[in-house]
Amino acid sequence: MWQFILLFSRQGKVRLQKWYNTFTVKEKKKIVRDLLTTILARKPKMCSFLEYKDMKICYKRYASLYFVVGIESGDNELISLEMIHRYVELLDKYFGNVCELDIIFNFEKAYYMLDELILGGEIQETSKKRVLSAIQFQDSLQEDSEIKQALEQIGLM
């Protein structure tokens, strides 16, 4: 089970964080600070797994973003890396060659996509096609709502 997922830049700015286990605010800040300093100090050729407290940390760097997942000590690291990669593929497909700015300015879509993929720290859906269709359906609902609001504002509804 995933404990959390963090996305941060090479400059150490957290771009997305999702916690699947209960941690106090102080614990979350300590975890983020410790992982930022540890992962950013590692060389590119080093292993993408490390142990932290009673968890395993799996991470992968894509362009300027690090995708970091904390998992239970008995979980499979390779599945976690595969799910990180699946998430990046989904982001790429949706945004068309995703970059850090896409995450910053469309964070709600990034969170929604993550929720379609992982729910409560467990893998919910592995099919990219199903996740993307759910997101496109959500986009169409949002567009319909915006059109309806615009029509109501100008008095046509």
GROMACS .gro file of C-alpha atoms in nm:
model
  157
    1MET     CA    1   0.000   0.000   0.000
    2TRP     CA    2   0.123   0.346  -0.085
    3GLN     CA    3   0.176   0.576   0.209
    4PHE     CA    4   0.220   0.890  -0.001
    5ILE     CA    5   0.328   1.029  -0.334
    6LEU     CA    6   0.534   1.344  -0.382
    7LEU     CA    7   0.627   1.534  -0.694
    8PHE     CA    8   0.903   1.786  -0.659
    9SER     CA    9   1.136   1.976  -0.886
   10ARG     CA   10   1.514   1.968  -0.903
   11GLN     CA   11   1.509   2.297  -0.714
   12GLY     CA   12   1.329   2.127  -0.423
   13LYS     CA   13   0.983   2.278  -0.477
   14VAL     CA   14   0.698   2.040  -0.398
   15ARG     CA   15   0.452   2.040  -0.687
   16LEU     CA   16   0.209   1.772  -0.574
   17GLN     CA   17   0.166   1.566  -0.260
   18LYS     CA   18  -0.094   1.308  -0.173
   19TRP     CA   19  -0.099   1.127   0.161
   20TYR     CA   20  -0.272   0.792   0.193
   21ASN     CA   21  -0.188   0.738   0.558
   22THR     CA   22  -0.237   0.961   0.858
   23PHE     CA   23   0.064   1.171   0.944
   24THR     CA   24   0.073   1.485   1.151
   25VAL     CA   25   0.164   1.808   0.976
   26LYS     CA   26   0.500   1.801   1.155
   27GLU     CA   27   0.568   1.444   1.036
   28LYS     CA   28   0.472   1.533   0.679
   29LYS     CA   29   0.707   1.830   0.676
   30LYS     CA   30   0.990   1.619   0.816
   31ILE     CA   31   0.933   1.342   0.561
   32VAL     CA   32   0.926   1.591   0.275
   33ARG     CA   33   1.238   1.772   0.397
   34ASP     CA   34   1.432   1.448   0.456
   35LEU     CA   35   1.338   1.299   0.119
   36LEU     CA   36   1.411   1.620  -0.069
   37THR     CA   37   1.761   1.645   0.070
   38THR     CA   38   1.833   1.273   0.036
   39ILE     CA   39   1.701   1.224  -0.318
   40LEU     CA   40   1.839   1.548  -0.462
   41ALA     CA   41   2.184   1.457  -0.327
   42ARG     CA   42   2.184   1.116  -0.497
   43LYS     CA   43   2.369   1.062  -0.823
   44PRO     CA   44   2.165   0.977  -1.137
   45LYS     CA   45   2.315   0.627  -1.170
   46MET     CA   46   2.224   0.528  -0.813
   47CYS     CA   47   1.942   0.289  -0.729
   48SER     CA   48   1.587   0.432  -0.725
   49PHE     CA   49   1.501   0.262  -0.396
   50LEU     CA   50   1.592   0.350  -0.041
   51GLU     CA   51   1.475   0.272   0.307
   52TYR     CA   52   1.328   0.544   0.524
   53LYS     CA   53   1.208   0.465   0.875
   54ASP     CA   54   0.969   0.168   0.835
   55MET     CA   55   0.899   0.236   0.466
   56LYS     CA   56   1.060   0.184   0.130
   57ILE     CA   57   1.096   0.486  -0.094
   58CYS     CA   58   1.076   0.443  -0.470
   59TYR     CA   59   1.147   0.736  -0.697
   60LYS     CA   60   1.199   0.818  -1.060
   61ARG     CA   61   1.308   1.137  -1.229
   62TYR     CA   62   1.132   1.252  -1.544
   63ALA     CA   63   1.276   1.572  -1.695
   64SER     CA   64   1.279   1.825  -1.410
   65LEU     CA   65   1.039   1.640  -1.178
   66TYR     CA   66   1.099   1.367  -0.923
   67PHE     CA   67   0.810   1.128  -0.859
   68VAL     CA   68   0.853   0.979  -0.511
   69VAL     CA   69   0.638   0.709  -0.354
   70GLY     CA   70   0.652   0.578   0.002
   71ILE     CA   71   0.539   0.217   0.029
   72GLU     CA   72   0.514  -0.039   0.307
   73SER     CA   73   0.825  -0.246   0.368
   74GLY     CA   74   0.666  -0.565   0.229
   75ASP     CA   75   0.542  -0.412  -0.097
   76ASN     CA   76   0.696  -0.466  -0.438
   77GLU     CA   77   0.917  -0.177  -0.547
   78LEU     CA   78   0.896  -0.262  -0.916
   79ILE     CA   79   0.517  -0.238  -0.917
   80SER     CA   80   0.548   0.104  -0.756
   81LEU     CA   81   0.793   0.216  -1.024
   82GLU     CA   82   0.558   0.080  -1.288
   83MET     CA   83   0.267   0.278  -1.141
   84ILE     CA   84   0.480   0.593  -1.133
   85HIS     CA   85   0.558   0.535  -1.499
   86ARG     CA   86   0.190   0.471  -1.575
   87TYR     CA   87   0.100   0.801  -1.407
   88VAL     CA   88   0.361   0.986  -1.613
   89GLU     CA   89   0.229   0.821  -1.931
   90LEU     CA   90  -0.122   0.937  -1.844
   91LEU     CA   91  -0.002   1.290  -1.777
   92ASP     CA   92   0.189   1.284  -2.107
   93LYS     CA   93  -0.112   1.160  -2.299
   94TYR     CA   94  -0.348   1.414  -2.145
   95PHE     CA   95  -0.125   1.721  -2.159
   96GLY     CA   96   0.076   1.623  -2.465
   97ASN     CA   97   0.436   1.597  -2.343
   98VAL     CA   98   0.377   1.703  -1.983
   99CYS     CA   99   0.604   1.953  -1.813
  100GLU     CA  100   0.632   2.104  -1.468
  101LEU     CA  101   0.414   2.400  -1.566
  102ASP     CA  102   0.130   2.166  -1.662
  103ILE     CA  103   0.134   2.027  -1.308
  104ILE     CA  104   0.153   2.375  -1.153
  105PHE     CA  105  -0.132   2.530  -1.353
  106ASN     CA  106  -0.352   2.220  -1.381
  107PHE     CA  107  -0.292   2.060  -1.044
  108GLU     CA  108  -0.660   1.966  -1.006
  109LYS     CA  109  -0.636   1.753  -1.323
  110ALA     CA  110  -0.314   1.595  -1.198
  111TYR     CA  111  -0.481   1.506  -0.866
  112TYR     CA  112  -0.793   1.378  -1.041
  113MET     CA  113  -0.581   1.159  -1.268
  114LEU     CA  114  -0.392   1.025  -0.967
  115ASP     CA  115  -0.721   0.949  -0.790
  116GLU     CA  116  -0.843   0.754  -1.092
  117LEU     CA  117  -0.521   0.550  -1.087
  118ILE     CA  118  -0.461   0.510  -0.712
  119LEU     CA  119  -0.735   0.519  -0.450
  120GLY     CA  120  -0.662   0.496  -0.080
  121GLY     CA  121  -0.305   0.391  -0.150
  122GLU     CA  122  -0.411   0.090  -0.357
  123ILE     CA  123  -0.407   0.046  -0.733
  124GLN     CA  124  -0.756   0.118  -0.858
  125GLU     CA  125  -0.717   0.106  -1.234
  126THR     CA  126  -0.430   0.000  -1.458
  127SER     CA  127  -0.590   0.069  -1.796
  128LYS     CA  128  -0.472   0.399  -1.944
  129LYS     CA  129  -0.771   0.400  -2.177
  130ARG     CA  130  -1.022   0.380  -1.890
  131VAL     CA  131  -0.849   0.647  -1.684
  132LEU     CA  132  -0.832   0.884  -1.981
  133SER     CA  133  -1.196   0.824  -2.069
  134ALA     CA  134  -1.297   0.905  -1.709
  135ILE     CA  135  -1.096   1.226  -1.725
  136GLN     CA  136  -1.245   1.322  -2.062
  137PHE     CA  137  -1.594   1.257  -1.922
  138GLN     CA  138  -1.512   1.482  -1.625
  139ASP     CA  139  -1.384   1.750  -1.864
  140SER     CA  140  -1.708   1.736  -2.064
  141LEU     CA  141  -1.914   1.770  -1.745
  142GLN     CA  142  -1.708   2.072  -1.646
  143GLU     CA  143  -1.749   2.230  -1.990
  144ASP     CA  144  -2.126   2.171  -1.983
  145SER     CA  145  -2.144   2.333  -1.640
  146GLU     CA  146  -1.942   2.635  -1.757
  147ILE     CA  147  -2.163   2.679  -2.065
  148LYS     CA  148  -2.475   2.659  -1.850
  149GLN     CA  149  -2.335   2.921  -1.609
  150ALA     CA  150  -2.246   3.152  -1.898
  151LEU     CA  151  -2.596   3.119  -2.046
  152GLU     CA  152  -2.753   3.190  -1.708
  153GLN     CA  153  -2.538   3.502  -1.666
  154ILE     CA  154  -2.651   3.650  -1.996
  155GLY     CA  155  -3.014   3.554  -1.928
  156LEU     CA  156  -3.065   3.288  -2.192
  157MET     CA  157  -3.151   3.017  -1.937
   0.00000   0.00000   0.00000
